[in-house]
mmCIF file of C-alpha atoms in Angstrom:
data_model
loop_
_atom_site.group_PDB
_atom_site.id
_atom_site.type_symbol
_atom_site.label_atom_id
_atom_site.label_comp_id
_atom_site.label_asym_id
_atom_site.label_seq_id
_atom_site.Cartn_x
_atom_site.Cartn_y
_atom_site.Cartn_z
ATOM 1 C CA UNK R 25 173.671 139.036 145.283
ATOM 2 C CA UNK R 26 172.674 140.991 142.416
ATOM 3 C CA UNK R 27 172.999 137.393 140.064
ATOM 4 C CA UNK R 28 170.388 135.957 142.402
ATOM 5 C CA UNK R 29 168.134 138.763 142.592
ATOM 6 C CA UNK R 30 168.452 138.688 138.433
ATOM 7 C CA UNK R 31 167.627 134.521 138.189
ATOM 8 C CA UNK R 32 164.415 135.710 140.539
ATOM 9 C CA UNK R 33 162.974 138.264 138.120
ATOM 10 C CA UNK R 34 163.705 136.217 135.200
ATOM 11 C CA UNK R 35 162.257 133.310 136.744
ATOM 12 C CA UNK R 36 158.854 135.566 137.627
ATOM 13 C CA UNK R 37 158.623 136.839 134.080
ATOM 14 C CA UNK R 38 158.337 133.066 132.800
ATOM 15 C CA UNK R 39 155.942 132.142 135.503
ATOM 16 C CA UNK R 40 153.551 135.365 134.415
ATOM 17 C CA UNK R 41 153.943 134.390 130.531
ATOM 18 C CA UNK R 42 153.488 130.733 130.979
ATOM 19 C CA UNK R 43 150.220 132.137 133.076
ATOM 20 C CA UNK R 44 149.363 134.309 130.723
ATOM 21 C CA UNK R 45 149.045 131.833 127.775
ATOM 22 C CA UNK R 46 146.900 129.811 129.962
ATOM 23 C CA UNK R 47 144.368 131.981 130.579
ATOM 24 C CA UNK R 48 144.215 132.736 126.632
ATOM 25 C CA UNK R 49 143.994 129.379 126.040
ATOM 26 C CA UNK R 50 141.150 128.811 128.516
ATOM 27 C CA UNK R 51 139.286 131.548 127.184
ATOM 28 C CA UNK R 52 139.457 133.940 130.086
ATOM 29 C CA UNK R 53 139.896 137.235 127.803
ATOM 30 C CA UNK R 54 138.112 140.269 127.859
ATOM 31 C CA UNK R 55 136.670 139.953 124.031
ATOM 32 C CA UNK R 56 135.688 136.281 124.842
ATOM 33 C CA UNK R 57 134.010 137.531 127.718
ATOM 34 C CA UNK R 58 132.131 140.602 126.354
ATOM 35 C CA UNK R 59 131.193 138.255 123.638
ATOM 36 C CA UNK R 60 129.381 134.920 125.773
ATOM 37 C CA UNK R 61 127.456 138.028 127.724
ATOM 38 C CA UNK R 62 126.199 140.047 124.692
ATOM 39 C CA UNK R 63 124.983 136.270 123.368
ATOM 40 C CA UNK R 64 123.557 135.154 126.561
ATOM 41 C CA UNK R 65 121.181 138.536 126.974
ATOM 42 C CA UNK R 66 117.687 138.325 127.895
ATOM 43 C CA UNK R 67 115.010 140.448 126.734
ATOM 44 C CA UNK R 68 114.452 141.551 130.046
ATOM 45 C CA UNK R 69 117.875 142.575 130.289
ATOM 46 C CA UNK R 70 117.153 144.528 126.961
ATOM 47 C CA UNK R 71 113.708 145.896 128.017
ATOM 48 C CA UNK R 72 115.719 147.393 131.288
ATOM 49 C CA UNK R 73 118.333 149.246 129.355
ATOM 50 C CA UNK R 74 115.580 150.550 127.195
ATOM 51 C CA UNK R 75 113.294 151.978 130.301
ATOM 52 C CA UNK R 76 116.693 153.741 131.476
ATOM 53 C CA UNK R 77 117.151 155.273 127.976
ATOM 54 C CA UNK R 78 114.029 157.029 128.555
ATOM 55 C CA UNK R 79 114.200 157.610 132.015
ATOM 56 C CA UNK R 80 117.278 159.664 130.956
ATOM 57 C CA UNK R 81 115.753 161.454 128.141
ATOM 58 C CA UNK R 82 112.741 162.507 130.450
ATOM 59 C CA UNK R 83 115.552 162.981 133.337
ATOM 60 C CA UNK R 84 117.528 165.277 130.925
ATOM 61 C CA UNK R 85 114.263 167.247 129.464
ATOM 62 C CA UNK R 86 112.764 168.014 132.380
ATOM 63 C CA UNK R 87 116.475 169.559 133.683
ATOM 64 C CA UNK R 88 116.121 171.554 130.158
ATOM 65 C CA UNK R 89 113.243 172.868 131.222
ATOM 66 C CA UNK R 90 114.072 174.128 134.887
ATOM 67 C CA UNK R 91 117.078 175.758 133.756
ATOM 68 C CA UNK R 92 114.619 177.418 130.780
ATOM 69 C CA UNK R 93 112.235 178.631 134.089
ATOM 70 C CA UNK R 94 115.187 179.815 135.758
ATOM 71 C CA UNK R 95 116.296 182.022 133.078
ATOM 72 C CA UNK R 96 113.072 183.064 132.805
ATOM 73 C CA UNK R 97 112.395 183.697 136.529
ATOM 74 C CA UNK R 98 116.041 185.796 136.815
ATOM 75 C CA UNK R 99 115.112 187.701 133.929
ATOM 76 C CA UNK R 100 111.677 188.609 134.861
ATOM 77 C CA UNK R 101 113.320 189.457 138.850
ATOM 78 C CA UNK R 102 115.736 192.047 136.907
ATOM 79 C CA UNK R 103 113.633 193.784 135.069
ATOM 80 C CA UNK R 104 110.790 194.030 136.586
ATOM 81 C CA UNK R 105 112.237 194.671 140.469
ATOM 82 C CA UNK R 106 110.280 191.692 142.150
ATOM 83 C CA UNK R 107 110.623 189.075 144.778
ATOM 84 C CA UNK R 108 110.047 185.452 144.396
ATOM 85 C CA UNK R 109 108.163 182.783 146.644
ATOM 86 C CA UNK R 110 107.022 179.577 146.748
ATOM 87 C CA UNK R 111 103.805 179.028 148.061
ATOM 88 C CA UNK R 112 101.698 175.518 147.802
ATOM 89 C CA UNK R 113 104.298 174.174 145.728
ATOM 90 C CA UNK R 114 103.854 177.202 143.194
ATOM 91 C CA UNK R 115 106.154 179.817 141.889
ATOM 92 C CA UNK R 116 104.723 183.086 143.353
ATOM 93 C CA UNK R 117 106.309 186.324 141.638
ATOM 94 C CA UNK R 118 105.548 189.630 144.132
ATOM 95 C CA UNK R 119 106.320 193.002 143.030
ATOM 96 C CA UNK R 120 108.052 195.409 145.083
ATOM 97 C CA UNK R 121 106.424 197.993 143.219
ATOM 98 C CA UNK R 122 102.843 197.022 142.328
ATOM 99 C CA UNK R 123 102.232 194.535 144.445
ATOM 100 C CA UNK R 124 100.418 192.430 142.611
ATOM 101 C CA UNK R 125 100.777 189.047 142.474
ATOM 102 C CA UNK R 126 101.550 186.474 138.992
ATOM 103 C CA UNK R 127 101.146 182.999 139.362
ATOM 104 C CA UNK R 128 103.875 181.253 136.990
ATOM 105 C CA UNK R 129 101.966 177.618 136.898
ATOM 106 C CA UNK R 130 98.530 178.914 136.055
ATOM 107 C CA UNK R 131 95.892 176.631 136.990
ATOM 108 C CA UNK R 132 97.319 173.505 137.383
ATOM 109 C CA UNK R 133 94.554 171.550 137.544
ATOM 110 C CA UNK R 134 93.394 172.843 133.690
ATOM 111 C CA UNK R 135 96.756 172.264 132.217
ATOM 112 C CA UNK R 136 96.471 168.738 133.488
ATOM 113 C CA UNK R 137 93.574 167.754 131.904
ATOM 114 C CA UNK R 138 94.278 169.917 128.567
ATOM 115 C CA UNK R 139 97.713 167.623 128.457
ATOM 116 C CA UNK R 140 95.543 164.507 129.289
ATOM 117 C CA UNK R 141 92.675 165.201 126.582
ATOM 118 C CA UNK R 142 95.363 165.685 123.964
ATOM 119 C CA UNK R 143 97.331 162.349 124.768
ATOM 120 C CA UNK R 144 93.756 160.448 124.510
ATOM 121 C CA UNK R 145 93.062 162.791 120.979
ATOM 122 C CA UNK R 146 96.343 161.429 119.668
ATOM 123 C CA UNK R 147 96.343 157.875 120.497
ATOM 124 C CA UNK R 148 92.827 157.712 119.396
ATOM 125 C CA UNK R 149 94.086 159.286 115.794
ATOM 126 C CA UNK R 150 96.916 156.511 115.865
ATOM 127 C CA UNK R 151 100.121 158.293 116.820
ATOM 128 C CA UNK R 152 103.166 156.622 117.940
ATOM 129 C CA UNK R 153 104.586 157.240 121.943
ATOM 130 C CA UNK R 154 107.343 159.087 119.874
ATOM 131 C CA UNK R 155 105.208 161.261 117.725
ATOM 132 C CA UNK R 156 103.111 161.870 120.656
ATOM 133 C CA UNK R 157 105.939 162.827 122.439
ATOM 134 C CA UNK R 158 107.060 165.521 119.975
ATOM 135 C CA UNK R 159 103.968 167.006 119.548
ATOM 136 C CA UNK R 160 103.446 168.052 123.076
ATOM 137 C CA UNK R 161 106.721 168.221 124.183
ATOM 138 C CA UNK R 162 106.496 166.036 126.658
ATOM 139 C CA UNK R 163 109.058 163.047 127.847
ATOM 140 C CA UNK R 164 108.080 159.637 126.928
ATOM 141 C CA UNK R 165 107.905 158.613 131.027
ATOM 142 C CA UNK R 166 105.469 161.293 131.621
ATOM 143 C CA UNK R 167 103.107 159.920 128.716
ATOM 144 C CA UNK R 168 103.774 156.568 130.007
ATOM 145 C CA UNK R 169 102.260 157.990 133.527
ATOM 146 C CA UNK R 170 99.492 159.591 131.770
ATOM 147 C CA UNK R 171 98.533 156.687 129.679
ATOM 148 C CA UNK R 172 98.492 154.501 132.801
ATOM 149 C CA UNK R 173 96.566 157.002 134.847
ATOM 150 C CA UNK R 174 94.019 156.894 132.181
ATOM 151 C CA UNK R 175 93.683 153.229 131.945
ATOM 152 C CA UNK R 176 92.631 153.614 135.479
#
């Protein structure tokens, strides 16, 4: 029994060689592969992996910058003894002590069209999305949006 069992694996090991060579030879490997798909790539493919590169930057930033508001909102809670609420989609700070009431966005509406006066300032001077970008601290999706908004 145990001779049989052994002719059984050995025979199995030269079937998955023999099997193995072929697909080497037909150029079924993962390197031959990779390589006939990076060749073959499209510039649309290209384009796409570039618009998620920057959906992730803008993705990652704008995570940055709740956790930075955050802080800031459990800092300002602990020292200063207040309650927070959202009201209209804004960050609404009430004091327990002096009841008076801080508005965290400001007035949306002006920051809005500051942000959208400077984009059209800098593209008119000749900046690049990237420069642009830096300057304001802004992701490059949301000066996509703005640019498009403005073209409208």
């Amino acid at each position: 029994m145990p001779f049989l069992l052994l002719i059984i694996g050995i025979v199995l090991i030269a079937i998955n060689i023999r099997t193995i060579k072929a697909d080497n030879k037909d150029n079924h490997s993962f390197e031959t592969i990779l390589s006939n798909r990076q060749e073959n790539i499209t510039s649309l493919e290209v384009e796409m992996g570039a618009i998620r590169k920057d959906m992730a930057e803008t993705i990652l930033e704008l995570q940055g910058e709740i956790e930075d508001l955050k802080g800031i909102i459990k800092n300002y809670n602990i020292y200063n003894n207040v309650d927070k609420v959202i009201e209209d989609d804004n960050i609404v700070i009430k004091s327990k002590e002096k009841h008076k009431n801080i508005n965290i966005n400001g007035d949306s509406n002006a920051s809005f069209k500051d942000k959208n006066e400077k984009v059209i300032k800098l593209i008119e001077e000749g900046l690049s999305e990237d420069d642009i970008c830096t300057t304001l601290n802004i992701g490059k999706g949301e000066l996509q949006l703005i640019k498009k908004l403005l073209k409208n």
